[in-house]
Amino acid sequence: MRKGKIVLSIKISPKFFFLFFFLVLNICLFYKTPIDKIDFRELFKLLFPTLSIFFALFLNYQQLKFLFKILFVVLLTHIALSFLFEFIFNASIFSKSSDNRYYLTLLGRSAGETALAFYVLYVSTFYFMIFNNSLEKNKNTLLFLFFMVINVCILTQSRTWILVFAIFFSLVSIMGNLNNYKKFILYKSKIIILYSIVTTINIVYTGYFNILSQRMSHSLLSGRVEIWQEYQKSVGKLSPVEFLVGKSLERKTLKNEDKGIETSDTHNMFIDISQTYGILGCILLIFSYLISIFKSQPNLSLPIIIAFCITGFVMSPFKVPYLFYTNILLLIIPLLYHRRVSHPHP
């Protein structure tokens, strides 16, 4: 370096830019919203998972793996305690709703949240085995979980999670470098026959096909389209700045008395985020996550991301208060795999 000259090179990571933008945006929205109007419950639903994912973007492979294991153990414990709660206080394995859908009380307020928990359990267990090179040794466990998820979906009658699980399983099965996984369906035919018999009994006992045919007579989008139309109307009332970066942290209620609509649940993750942080905030949040896993091999990251996005179009997977951590667990898996590929560790 020449005397009297100082060369300063600053490399700003896109992750820092997105984090800075997100923090400034939240501060501005908080400042604009009267304290008694802030919906802290709805804010927590988006803010906590988003900040957690931003935090995960800065972690290395070992740190991410530790976080993954912690959340995985939390999920296992949560499900075990939920079964114990039902057994002690309800003298049964599941609770039953007024519309004949089974669920675990401690997993959430609806049957859909029970299905979500078991879907995440299966996905995280599969990747846990991948990361620990133990997929071949644990075929029985994976097979048991596969049929467990199917039976839970039957009991909960959750059309969304049946669809998501089918999409995830199909994508993982057809993508490369997972030949062991493709073949595990053929593994130990006697065990599969036994599980299939149990599943058939479950279908007959619950009258699943009759119930499903009744539910399928109503479109998966029934009621949702009307809510989305009300959202479109509400967008027309926003200023250009509010459309881009959000209006406030108040609860956004969509209301139409003629159609009997009054709800703050848009049944759409992207609309949920846009309502709070604007369309620009939504795009930047998604983009900041995707660029962090862009180099990872698609066979292990795409099934999670595609299934998650499809879920996001028909519901908001960010749940409070019980299962707020499950989507953090799902979304750090592609990050963890990217770190594993980019910086191999033993």
C-alpha atoms as a printed R data frame, in Angstrom:
    type eleno elety resid chain resno       x       y      z
1   ATOM     1    CA   MET     A     1   0.000   0.000  0.000
2   ATOM     2    CA   ARG     A     2   1.368   3.391 -0.977
3   ATOM     3    CA   LYS     A     3   2.219   5.822  1.775
4   ATOM     4    CA   GLY     A     4  -0.487   8.401  2.492
5   ATOM     5    CA   LYS     A     5  -3.195   6.354  0.774
6   ATOM     6    CA   ILE     A     6  -5.728   4.184  2.506
7   ATOM     7    CA   VAL     A     7  -7.827   1.784  0.477
8   ATOM     8    CA   LEU     A     8 -11.087   0.838  2.158
9   ATOM     9    CA   SER     A     9 -12.997  -2.103  0.721
10  ATOM    10    CA   ILE     A    10 -16.416  -2.790  2.124
11  ATOM    11    CA   LYS     A    11 -18.399  -5.776  1.016
12  ATOM    12    CA   ILE     A    12 -22.012  -5.562  2.040
13  ATOM    13    CA   SER     A    13 -23.823  -8.900  2.064
14  ATOM    14    CA   PRO     A    14 -27.387  -8.918  0.680
15  ATOM    15    CA   LYS     A    15 -28.397 -10.603  3.945
16  ATOM    16    CA   PHE     A    16 -27.404  -7.495  5.910
17  ATOM    17    CA   PHE     A    17 -29.306  -5.273  3.481
18  ATOM    18    CA   PHE     A    18 -32.496  -7.325  3.771
19  ATOM    19    CA   LEU     A    19 -32.211  -7.529  7.554
20  ATOM    20    CA   PHE     A    20 -31.659  -3.774  7.800
21  ATOM    21    CA   PHE     A    21 -34.644  -3.092  5.517
22  ATOM    22    CA   PHE     A    22 -36.863  -5.437  7.514
23  ATOM    23    CA   LEU     A    23 -35.909  -3.912 10.884
24  ATOM    24    CA   VAL     A    24 -36.398  -0.341  9.598
25  ATOM    25    CA   LEU     A    25 -39.755  -1.322  8.110
26  ATOM    26    CA   ASN     A    26 -40.950  -2.788 11.418
27  ATOM    27    CA   ILE     A    27 -39.782   0.283 13.325
28  ATOM    28    CA   CYS     A    28 -41.619   2.588 10.905
29  ATOM    29    CA   LEU     A    29 -44.831   0.543 11.075
30  ATOM    30    CA   PHE     A    30 -44.578   0.406 14.869
31  ATOM    31    CA   TYR     A    31 -44.133   4.189 14.992
32  ATOM    32    CA   LYS     A    32 -47.144   4.755 12.704
33  ATOM    33    CA   THR     A    33 -49.480   2.524 14.743
34  ATOM    34    CA   PRO     A    34 -51.082   3.703 18.018
35  ATOM    35    CA   ILE     A    35 -49.922   1.402 20.793
36  ATOM    36    CA   ASP     A    36 -53.480   0.354 21.681
37  ATOM    37    CA   LYS     A    37 -54.136  -0.605 18.045
38  ATOM    38    CA   ILE     A    38 -51.151  -2.922 17.583
39  ATOM    39    CA   ASP     A    39 -52.194  -6.555 17.204
40  ATOM    40    CA   PHE     A    40 -49.265  -8.183 19.016
41  ATOM    41    CA   ARG     A    41 -50.621 -11.674 18.461
42  ATOM    42    CA   GLU     A    42 -50.738 -11.285 14.676
43  ATOM    43    CA   LEU     A    43 -47.422  -9.433 14.711
44  ATOM    44    CA   PHE     A    44 -45.773 -12.277 16.623
45  ATOM    45    CA   LYS     A    45 -47.149 -14.766 14.071
46  ATOM    46    CA   LEU     A    46 -45.062 -13.162 11.305
47  ATOM    47    CA   LEU     A    47 -42.308 -11.302 13.127
48  ATOM    48    CA   PHE     A    48 -40.926 -14.168 15.210
49  ATOM    49    CA   PRO     A    49 -40.565 -16.726 12.352
50  ATOM    50    CA   THR     A    50 -39.184 -14.053 10.009
51  ATOM    51    CA   LEU     A    51 -36.560 -12.838 12.480
52  ATOM    52    CA   SER     A    52 -35.687 -16.457 13.263
53  ATOM    53    CA   ILE     A    53 -35.084 -17.222  9.576
54  ATOM    54    CA   PHE     A    54 -32.978 -14.043  9.217
55  ATOM    55    CA   PHE     A    55 -30.995 -15.170 12.262
56  ATOM    56    CA   ALA     A    56 -30.518 -18.599 10.671
57  ATOM    57    CA   LEU     A    57 -29.116 -17.012  7.490
58  ATOM    58    CA   PHE     A    58 -26.028 -15.911  9.450
59  ATOM    59    CA   LEU     A    59 -25.335 -19.303 11.060
60  ATOM    60    CA   ASN     A    60 -22.735 -21.766  9.849
61  ATOM    61    CA   TYR     A    61 -23.325 -25.463  9.275
62  ATOM    62    CA   GLN     A    62 -22.640 -26.658 12.827
63  ATOM    63    CA   GLN     A    63 -24.750 -23.902 14.367
64  ATOM    64    CA   LEU     A    64 -27.645 -24.601 12.001
65  ATOM    65    CA   LYS     A    65 -27.426 -28.304 12.709
66  ATOM    66    CA   PHE     A    66 -27.590 -27.613 16.450
67  ATOM    67    CA   LEU     A    67 -30.663 -25.378 15.969
68  ATOM    68    CA   PHE     A    68 -32.280 -28.036 13.797
69  ATOM    69    CA   LYS     A    69 -31.731 -30.701 16.463
70  ATOM    70    CA   ILE     A    70 -33.158 -28.460 19.189
71  ATOM    71    CA   LEU     A    71 -36.347 -27.739 17.219
72  ATOM    72    CA   PHE     A    72 -36.632 -31.398 16.227
73  ATOM    73    CA   VAL     A    73 -36.509 -32.464 19.885
74  ATOM    74    CA   VAL     A    74 -39.053 -29.757 20.760
75  ATOM    75    CA   LEU     A    75 -41.438 -31.148 18.134
76  ATOM    76    CA   LEU     A    76 -41.015 -34.737 19.348
77  ATOM    77    CA   THR     A    77 -41.605 -33.640 22.936
78  ATOM    78    CA   HIS     A    78 -44.610 -31.525 21.944
79  ATOM    79    CA   ILE     A    79 -46.291 -34.445 20.175
80  ATOM    80    CA   ALA     A    80 -45.499 -36.893 23.014
81  ATOM    81    CA   LEU     A    81 -46.946 -34.499 25.612
82  ATOM    82    CA   SER     A    82 -50.020 -33.987 23.437
83  ATOM    83    CA   PHE     A    83 -50.753 -37.723 23.414
84  ATOM    84    CA   LEU     A    84 -50.129 -37.874 27.178
85  ATOM    85    CA   PHE     A    85 -52.513 -34.955 27.753
86  ATOM    86    CA   GLU     A    86 -55.290 -36.661 25.768
87  ATOM    87    CA   PHE     A    87 -54.775 -39.929 27.638
88  ATOM    88    CA   ILE     A    88 -54.828 -38.315 31.096
89  ATOM    89    CA   PHE     A    89 -57.595 -35.748 30.659
90  ATOM    90    CA   ASN     A    90 -59.759 -37.246 27.909
91  ATOM    91    CA   ALA     A    91 -59.048 -40.984 28.353
92  ATOM    92    CA   SER     A    92 -58.446 -41.301 24.613
93  ATOM    93    CA   ILE     A    93 -55.730 -40.875 22.015
94  ATOM    94    CA   PHE     A    94 -57.378 -37.984 20.142
95  ATOM    95    CA   SER     A    95 -60.048 -35.397 20.816
96  ATOM    96    CA   LYS     A    96 -63.002 -35.225 18.441
97  ATOM    97    CA   SER     A    97 -64.492 -32.005 17.092
98  ATOM    98    CA   SER     A    98 -68.174 -31.314 16.436
99  ATOM    99    CA   ASP     A    99 -67.644 -32.076 12.735
100 ATOM   100    CA   ASN     A   100 -66.103 -35.510 13.508
101 ATOM   101    CA   ARG     A   101 -62.491 -34.525 12.920
102 ATOM   102    CA   TYR     A   102 -59.845 -35.875 15.280
103 ATOM   103    CA   TYR     A   103 -57.083 -33.690 16.722
104 ATOM   104    CA   LEU     A   104 -54.617 -33.301 19.599
105 ATOM   105    CA   THR     A   105 -55.594 -30.412 21.847
106 ATOM   106    CA   LEU     A   106 -52.059 -29.272 22.703
107 ATOM   107    CA   LEU     A   107 -51.063 -29.079 19.025
108 ATOM   108    CA   GLY     A   108 -53.543 -26.353 18.176
109 ATOM   109    CA   ARG     A   109 -57.103 -25.209 17.857
110 ATOM   110    CA   SER     A   110 -57.978 -27.225 14.761
111 ATOM   111    CA   ALA     A   111 -57.474 -30.638 13.185
112 ATOM   112    CA   GLY     A   112 -55.391 -29.044 10.451
113 ATOM   113    CA   GLU     A   113 -52.718 -28.085 12.964
114 ATOM   114    CA   THR     A   114 -52.459 -31.694 14.127
115 ATOM   115    CA   ALA     A   115 -51.909 -32.749 10.498
116 ATOM   116    CA   LEU     A   116 -49.294 -29.985 10.143
117 ATOM   117    CA   ALA     A   117 -47.362 -31.264 13.176
118 ATOM   118    CA   PHE     A   118 -47.167 -34.824 11.846
119 ATOM   119    CA   TYR     A   119 -46.238 -33.679  8.348
120 ATOM   120    CA   VAL     A   120 -43.342 -31.650  9.789
121 ATOM   121    CA   LEU     A   121 -42.390 -34.634 11.959
122 ATOM   122    CA   TYR     A   122 -42.078 -36.857  8.892
123 ATOM   123    CA   VAL     A   123 -40.160 -34.310  6.811
124 ATOM   124    CA   SER     A   124 -37.742 -33.366  9.595
125 ATOM   125    CA   THR     A   125 -37.145 -37.032 10.484
126 ATOM   126    CA   PHE     A   126 -36.329 -37.840  6.863
127 ATOM   127    CA   TYR     A   127 -33.798 -35.012  6.610
128 ATOM   128    CA   PHE     A   128 -32.403 -35.787 10.043
129 ATOM   129    CA   MET     A   129 -31.557 -39.236  8.670
130 ATOM   130    CA   ILE     A   130 -30.061 -37.695  5.530
131 ATOM   131    CA   PHE     A   131 -27.809 -35.365  7.518
132 ATOM   132    CA   ASN     A   132 -26.651 -38.221  9.735
133 ATOM   133    CA   ASN     A   133 -26.207 -40.701  6.854
134 ATOM   134    CA   SER     A   134 -28.600 -43.110  8.561
135 ATOM   135    CA   LEU     A   135 -31.431 -43.374  6.032
136 ATOM   136    CA   GLU     A   136 -30.533 -46.946  5.076
137 ATOM   137    CA   LYS     A   137 -30.380 -48.068  8.718
138 ATOM   138    CA   ASN     A   138 -33.756 -46.555  9.667
139 ATOM   139    CA   LYS     A   139 -36.106 -47.724  6.927
140 ATOM   140    CA   ASN     A   140 -38.523 -49.201  9.471
141 ATOM   141    CA   THR     A   141 -38.806 -45.894 11.316
142 ATOM   142    CA   LEU     A   142 -39.393 -43.946  8.117
143 ATOM   143    CA   LEU     A   143 -41.936 -46.471  6.901
144 ATOM   144    CA   PHE     A   144 -43.781 -46.338 10.235
145 ATOM   145    CA   LEU     A   145 -43.895 -42.537 10.101
146 ATOM   146    CA   PHE     A   146 -45.106 -42.631  6.500
147 ATOM   147    CA   PHE     A   147 -48.162 -44.666  7.441
148 ATOM   148    CA   MET     A   148 -48.639 -42.668 10.636
149 ATOM   149    CA   VAL     A   149 -48.902 -39.431  8.657
150 ATOM   150    CA   ILE     A   150 -51.376 -41.039  6.245
151 ATOM   151    CA   ASN     A   151 -53.537 -42.221  9.148
152 ATOM   152    CA   VAL     A   152 -53.374 -38.847 10.903
153 ATOM   153    CA   CYS     A   153 -54.455 -37.149  7.658
154 ATOM   154    CA   ILE     A   154 -57.384 -39.597  7.503
155 ATOM   155    CA   LEU     A   155 -58.364 -38.819 11.096
156 ATOM   156    CA   THR     A   156 -58.019 -35.037 10.739
157 ATOM   157    CA   GLN     A   157 -59.682 -34.952  7.281
158 ATOM   158    CA   SER     A   158 -57.282 -32.179  6.329
159 ATOM   159    CA   ARG     A   159 -57.423 -31.904  2.530
160 ATOM   160    CA   THR     A   160 -54.625 -29.337  2.437
161 ATOM   161    CA   TRP     A   161 -52.089 -31.459  4.284
162 ATOM   162    CA   ILE     A   162 -53.044 -34.607  2.379
163 ATOM   163    CA   LEU     A   163 -52.246 -32.677 -0.807
164 ATOM   164    CA   VAL     A   164 -49.006 -31.219  0.585
165 ATOM   165    CA   PHE     A   165 -47.760 -34.588  1.841
166 ATOM   166    CA   ALA     A   166 -48.547 -36.212 -1.518
167 ATOM   167    CA   ILE     A   167 -46.661 -33.460 -3.368
168 ATOM   168    CA   PHE     A   168 -43.644 -33.644 -1.066
169 ATOM   169    CA   PHE     A   169 -43.465 -37.446 -1.184
170 ATOM   170    CA   SER     A   170 -43.834 -37.504 -4.986
171 ATOM   171    CA   LEU     A   171 -41.149 -34.858 -5.542
172 ATOM   172    CA   VAL     A   172 -38.631 -36.506 -3.247
173 ATOM   173    CA   SER     A   173 -39.325 -39.929 -4.775
174 ATOM   174    CA   ILE     A   174 -38.688 -38.877 -8.377
175 ATOM   175    CA   MET     A   175 -35.661 -36.626 -7.839
176 ATOM   176    CA   GLY     A   176 -32.088 -37.867 -8.226
177 ATOM   177    CA   ASN     A   177 -29.615 -39.273 -5.719
178 ATOM   178    CA   LEU     A   178 -32.326 -40.688 -3.477
179 ATOM   179    CA   ASN     A   179 -32.503 -44.221 -4.832
180 ATOM   180    CA   ASN     A   180 -32.666 -45.706 -1.340
181 ATOM   181    CA   TYR     A   181 -35.680 -43.579 -0.609
182 ATOM   182    CA   LYS     A   182 -37.342 -44.554 -3.881
183 ATOM   183    CA   LYS     A   183 -36.974 -48.200 -2.971
184 ATOM   184    CA   PHE     A   184 -38.087 -48.055  0.639
185 ATOM   185    CA   ILE     A   185 -41.745 -48.508 -0.391
186 ATOM   186    CA   LEU     A   186 -40.772 -52.034 -1.521
187 ATOM   187    CA   TYR     A   187 -38.971 -52.719  1.733
188 ATOM   188    CA   LYS     A   188 -40.242 -55.614  3.870
189 ATOM   189    CA   SER     A   189 -43.557 -56.309  2.171
190 ATOM   190    CA   LYS     A   190 -44.985 -58.056  5.247
191 ATOM   191    CA   ILE     A   191 -44.615 -54.901  7.308
192 ATOM   192    CA   ILE     A   192 -46.219 -52.828  4.555
193 ATOM   193    CA   ILE     A   193 -49.140 -55.262  4.348
194 ATOM   194    CA   LEU     A   194 -49.638 -54.991  8.118
195 ATOM   195    CA   TYR     A   195 -49.567 -51.175  8.024
196 ATOM   196    CA   SER     A   196 -51.940 -51.215  5.042
197 ATOM   197    CA   ILE     A   197 -54.430 -53.380  6.954
198 ATOM   198    CA   VAL     A   198 -54.338 -50.946  9.878
199 ATOM   199    CA   THR     A   199 -54.858 -48.028  7.493
200 ATOM   200    CA   THR     A   200 -57.793 -49.828  5.830
201 ATOM   201    CA   ILE     A   201 -59.406 -50.449  9.220
202 ATOM   202    CA   ASN     A   202 -58.946 -46.770 10.008
203 ATOM   203    CA   ILE     A   203 -60.609 -45.792  6.723
204 ATOM   204    CA   VAL     A   204 -63.575 -48.107  7.357
205 ATOM   205    CA   TYR     A   205 -63.920 -47.096 11.024
206 ATOM   206    CA   THR     A   206 -63.925 -43.370 10.292
207 ATOM   207    CA   GLY     A   207 -66.025 -43.652  7.123
208 ATOM   208    CA   TYR     A   208 -63.246 -41.653  5.523
209 ATOM   209    CA   PHE     A   209 -64.260 -41.998  1.893
210 ATOM   210    CA   ASN     A   210 -67.841 -40.896  2.602
211 ATOM   211    CA   ILE     A   211 -66.594 -37.960  4.652
212 ATOM   212    CA   LEU     A   212 -63.968 -37.051  2.051
213 ATOM   213    CA   SER     A   213 -66.493 -37.198 -0.797
214 ATOM   214    CA   GLN     A   214 -68.730 -34.797  1.125
215 ATOM   215    CA   ARG     A   215 -65.813 -32.468  1.815
216 ATOM   216    CA   MET     A   216 -64.557 -32.725 -1.768
217 ATOM   217    CA   SER     A   217 -68.005 -31.705 -3.008
218 ATOM   218    CA   HIS     A   218 -66.896 -28.297 -1.769
219 ATOM   219    CA   SER     A   219 -63.841 -26.934 -3.518
220 ATOM   220    CA   LEU     A   220 -60.626 -26.581 -1.548
221 ATOM   221    CA   LEU     A   221 -60.951 -22.903 -2.464
222 ATOM   222    CA   SER     A   222 -64.550 -22.603 -1.248
223 ATOM   223    CA   GLY     A   223 -64.812 -19.522  0.935
224 ATOM   224    CA   ARG     A   224 -61.220 -18.575  0.190
225 ATOM   225    CA   VAL     A   225 -61.920 -16.962 -3.182
226 ATOM   226    CA   GLU     A   226 -64.489 -14.645 -1.605
227 ATOM   227    CA   ILE     A   227 -61.971 -13.648  1.088
228 ATOM   228    CA   TRP     A   228 -59.298 -12.967 -1.536
229 ATOM   229    CA   GLN     A   229 -61.764 -10.826 -3.491
230 ATOM   230    CA   GLU     A   230 -62.334  -8.733 -0.371
231 ATOM   231    CA   TYR     A   231 -58.566  -8.381  0.001
232 ATOM   232    CA   GLN     A   232 -58.356  -7.089 -3.580
233 ATOM   233    CA   LYS     A   233 -60.964  -4.460 -2.725
234 ATOM   234    CA   SER     A   234 -59.019  -3.418  0.381
235 ATOM   235    CA   VAL     A   235 -55.824  -3.040 -1.681
236 ATOM   236    CA   GLY     A   236 -57.595  -0.515 -3.904
237 ATOM   237    CA   LYS     A   237 -58.035   1.762 -0.868
238 ATOM   238    CA   LEU     A   238 -54.297   1.888 -0.101
239 ATOM   239    CA   SER     A   239 -51.900   4.599 -1.182
240 ATOM   240    CA   PRO     A   240 -48.974   3.540 -3.409
241 ATOM   241    CA   VAL     A   241 -46.581   3.695 -0.421
242 ATOM   242    CA   GLU     A   242 -48.921   1.628  1.774
243 ATOM   243    CA   PHE     A   243 -49.297  -0.916 -1.023
244 ATOM   244    CA   LEU     A   244 -45.514  -1.262 -1.297
245 ATOM   245    CA   VAL     A   245 -44.398  -1.307  2.365
246 ATOM   246    CA   GLY     A   246 -47.542  -1.751  4.455
247 ATOM   247    CA   LYS     A   247 -49.878   0.534  6.342
248 ATOM   248    CA   SER     A   248 -49.709  -0.337 10.042
249 ATOM   249    CA   LEU     A   249 -49.484  -3.152 12.578
250 ATOM   250    CA   GLU     A   250 -53.224  -3.120 13.283
251 ATOM   251    CA   ARG     A   251 -55.360  -6.232 12.805
252 ATOM   252    CA   LYS     A   252 -56.588  -6.313  9.208
253 ATOM   253    CA   THR     A   253 -60.178  -7.536  9.140
254 ATOM   254    CA   LEU     A   254 -61.835  -8.329  5.831
255 ATOM   255    CA   LYS     A   255 -65.577  -7.773  6.019
256 ATOM   256    CA   ASN     A   256 -68.544  -8.215  3.698
257 ATOM   257    CA   GLU     A   257 -71.922  -8.522  5.414
258 ATOM   258    CA   ASP     A   258 -73.714  -9.573  2.213
259 ATOM   259    CA   LYS     A   259 -71.413 -12.592  1.827
260 ATOM   260    CA   GLY     A   260 -71.168 -13.260  5.571
261 ATOM   261    CA   ILE     A   261 -67.434 -12.551  5.642
262 ATOM   262    CA   GLU     A   262 -65.691 -11.097  8.680
263 ATOM   263    CA   THR     A   263 -62.227 -12.513  9.230
264 ATOM   264    CA   SER     A   264 -58.570 -11.624  9.663
265 ATOM   265    CA   ASP     A   265 -57.491 -15.041  8.338
266 ATOM   266    CA   THR     A   266 -56.850 -14.640  4.606
267 ATOM   267    CA   HIS     A   267 -55.998 -18.340  4.092
268 ATOM   268    CA   ASN     A   268 -52.983 -17.236  2.068
269 ATOM   269    CA   MET     A   269 -49.436 -16.800  3.377
270 ATOM   270    CA   PHE     A   270 -48.427 -14.290  0.711
271 ATOM   271    CA   ILE     A   271 -51.473 -12.097  1.355
272 ATOM   272    CA   ASP     A   272 -50.822 -12.344  5.106
273 ATOM   273    CA   ILE     A   273 -47.282 -11.032  4.666
274 ATOM   274    CA   SER     A   274 -48.346  -8.371  2.131
275 ATOM   275    CA   GLN     A   275 -51.065  -7.075  4.432
276 ATOM   276    CA   THR     A   276 -48.464  -6.292  7.074
277 ATOM   277    CA   TYR     A   277 -45.284  -5.496  5.123
278 ATOM   278    CA   GLY     A   278 -46.627  -4.560  1.680
279 ATOM   279    CA   ILE     A   279 -45.952  -6.232 -1.636
280 ATOM   280    CA   LEU     A   280 -42.328  -5.017 -1.684
281 ATOM   281    CA   GLY     A   281 -41.722  -6.324  1.830
282 ATOM   282    CA   CYS     A   282 -43.231  -9.693  0.865
283 ATOM   283    CA   ILE     A   283 -41.052  -9.995 -2.263
284 ATOM   284    CA   LEU     A   284 -37.856  -9.019 -0.444
285 ATOM   285    CA   LEU     A   285 -38.504 -11.420  2.427
286 ATOM   286    CA   ILE     A   286 -39.028 -14.335  0.047
287 ATOM   287    CA   PHE     A   287 -36.108 -13.300 -2.171
288 ATOM   288    CA   SER     A   288 -33.703 -12.960  0.770
289 ATOM   289    CA   TYR     A   289 -34.472 -16.545  1.775
290 ATOM   290    CA   LEU     A   290 -34.286 -18.025 -1.721
291 ATOM   291    CA   ILE     A   291 -30.908 -16.484 -2.582
292 ATOM   292    CA   SER     A   292 -29.487 -18.065  0.562
293 ATOM   293    CA   ILE     A   293 -30.279 -21.572 -0.712
294 ATOM   294    CA   PHE     A   294 -29.842 -20.872 -4.428
295 ATOM   295    CA   LYS     A   295 -26.676 -22.958 -4.744
296 ATOM   296    CA   SER     A   296 -28.012 -26.008 -2.962
297 ATOM   297    CA   GLN     A   297 -28.835 -29.058 -5.018
298 ATOM   298    CA   PRO     A   298 -32.528 -28.994 -5.900
299 ATOM   299    CA   ASN     A   299 -33.265 -32.632 -5.075
300 ATOM   300    CA   LEU     A   300 -33.200 -31.946 -1.335
301 ATOM   301    CA   SER     A   301 -34.425 -28.362 -1.107
302 ATOM   302    CA   LEU     A   302 -37.096 -28.112 -3.791
303 ATOM   303    CA   PRO     A   303 -39.596 -30.618 -2.309
304 ATOM   304    CA   ILE     A   304 -39.800 -28.619  0.918
305 ATOM   305    CA   ILE     A   305 -39.963 -25.246 -0.796
306 ATOM   306    CA   ILE     A   306 -42.501 -26.249 -3.445
307 ATOM   307    CA   ALA     A   307 -44.768 -27.988 -0.939
308 ATOM   308    CA   PHE     A   308 -44.455 -25.029  1.457
309 ATOM   309    CA   CYS     A   309 -45.347 -22.506 -1.261
310 ATOM   310    CA   ILE     A   310 -48.346 -24.552 -2.416
311 ATOM   311    CA   THR     A   311 -49.499 -24.648  1.187
312 ATOM   312    CA   GLY     A   312 -49.022 -20.888  1.341
313 ATOM   313    CA   PHE     A   313 -51.463 -20.321 -1.515
314 ATOM   314    CA   VAL     A   314 -54.406 -21.919  0.328
315 ATOM   315    CA   MET     A   315 -53.540 -21.216  3.966
316 ATOM   316    CA   SER     A   316 -51.128 -19.324  6.167
317 ATOM   317    CA   PRO     A   317 -48.776 -21.943  7.618
318 ATOM   318    CA   PHE     A   318 -47.539 -19.505 10.285
319 ATOM   319    CA   LYS     A   319 -49.545 -20.549 13.312
320 ATOM   320    CA   VAL     A   320 -49.856 -19.233 16.861
321 ATOM   321    CA   PRO     A   321 -49.651 -19.974 19.668
322 ATOM   322    CA   TYR     A   322 -48.800 -23.694 19.634
323 ATOM   323    CA   LEU     A   323 -46.975 -24.517 16.405
324 ATOM   324    CA   PHE     A   324 -45.135 -21.278 15.652
325 ATOM   325    CA   TYR     A   325 -41.781 -23.104 15.513
326 ATOM   326    CA   THR     A   326 -42.680 -25.831 12.985
327 ATOM   327    CA   ASN     A   327 -42.171 -23.646  9.920
328 ATOM   328    CA   ILE     A   328 -38.835 -22.442 11.266
329 ATOM   329    CA   LEU     A   329 -37.854 -26.110 11.504
330 ATOM   330    CA   LEU     A   330 -38.977 -26.714  7.905
331 ATOM   331    CA   LEU     A   331 -37.330 -23.633  6.413
332 ATOM   332    CA   ILE     A   332 -33.915 -24.103  8.004
333 ATOM   333    CA   ILE     A   333 -33.572 -27.551  6.386
334 ATOM   334    CA   PRO     A   334 -32.725 -26.156  2.893
335 ATOM   335    CA   LEU     A   335 -30.329 -23.679  4.560
336 ATOM   336    CA   LEU     A   336 -28.690 -26.527  6.441
337 ATOM   337    CA   TYR     A   337 -28.334 -28.596  3.300
338 ATOM   338    CA   HIS     A   338 -26.833 -25.620  1.431
339 ATOM   339    CA   ARG     A   339 -24.227 -25.170  4.195
340 ATOM   340    CA   ARG     A   340 -23.540 -28.912  4.090
341 ATOM   341    CA   VAL     A   341 -22.931 -28.875  0.329
342 ATOM   342    CA   SER     A   342 -20.926 -25.625  0.296
343 ATOM   343    CA   HIS     A   343 -18.804 -26.404  3.337
344 ATOM   344    CA   PRO     A   344 -18.687 -30.175  3.901
345 ATOM   345    CA   HIS     A   345 -18.265 -31.322  7.465
346 ATOM   346    CA   PRO     A   346 -17.770 -34.785  8.898
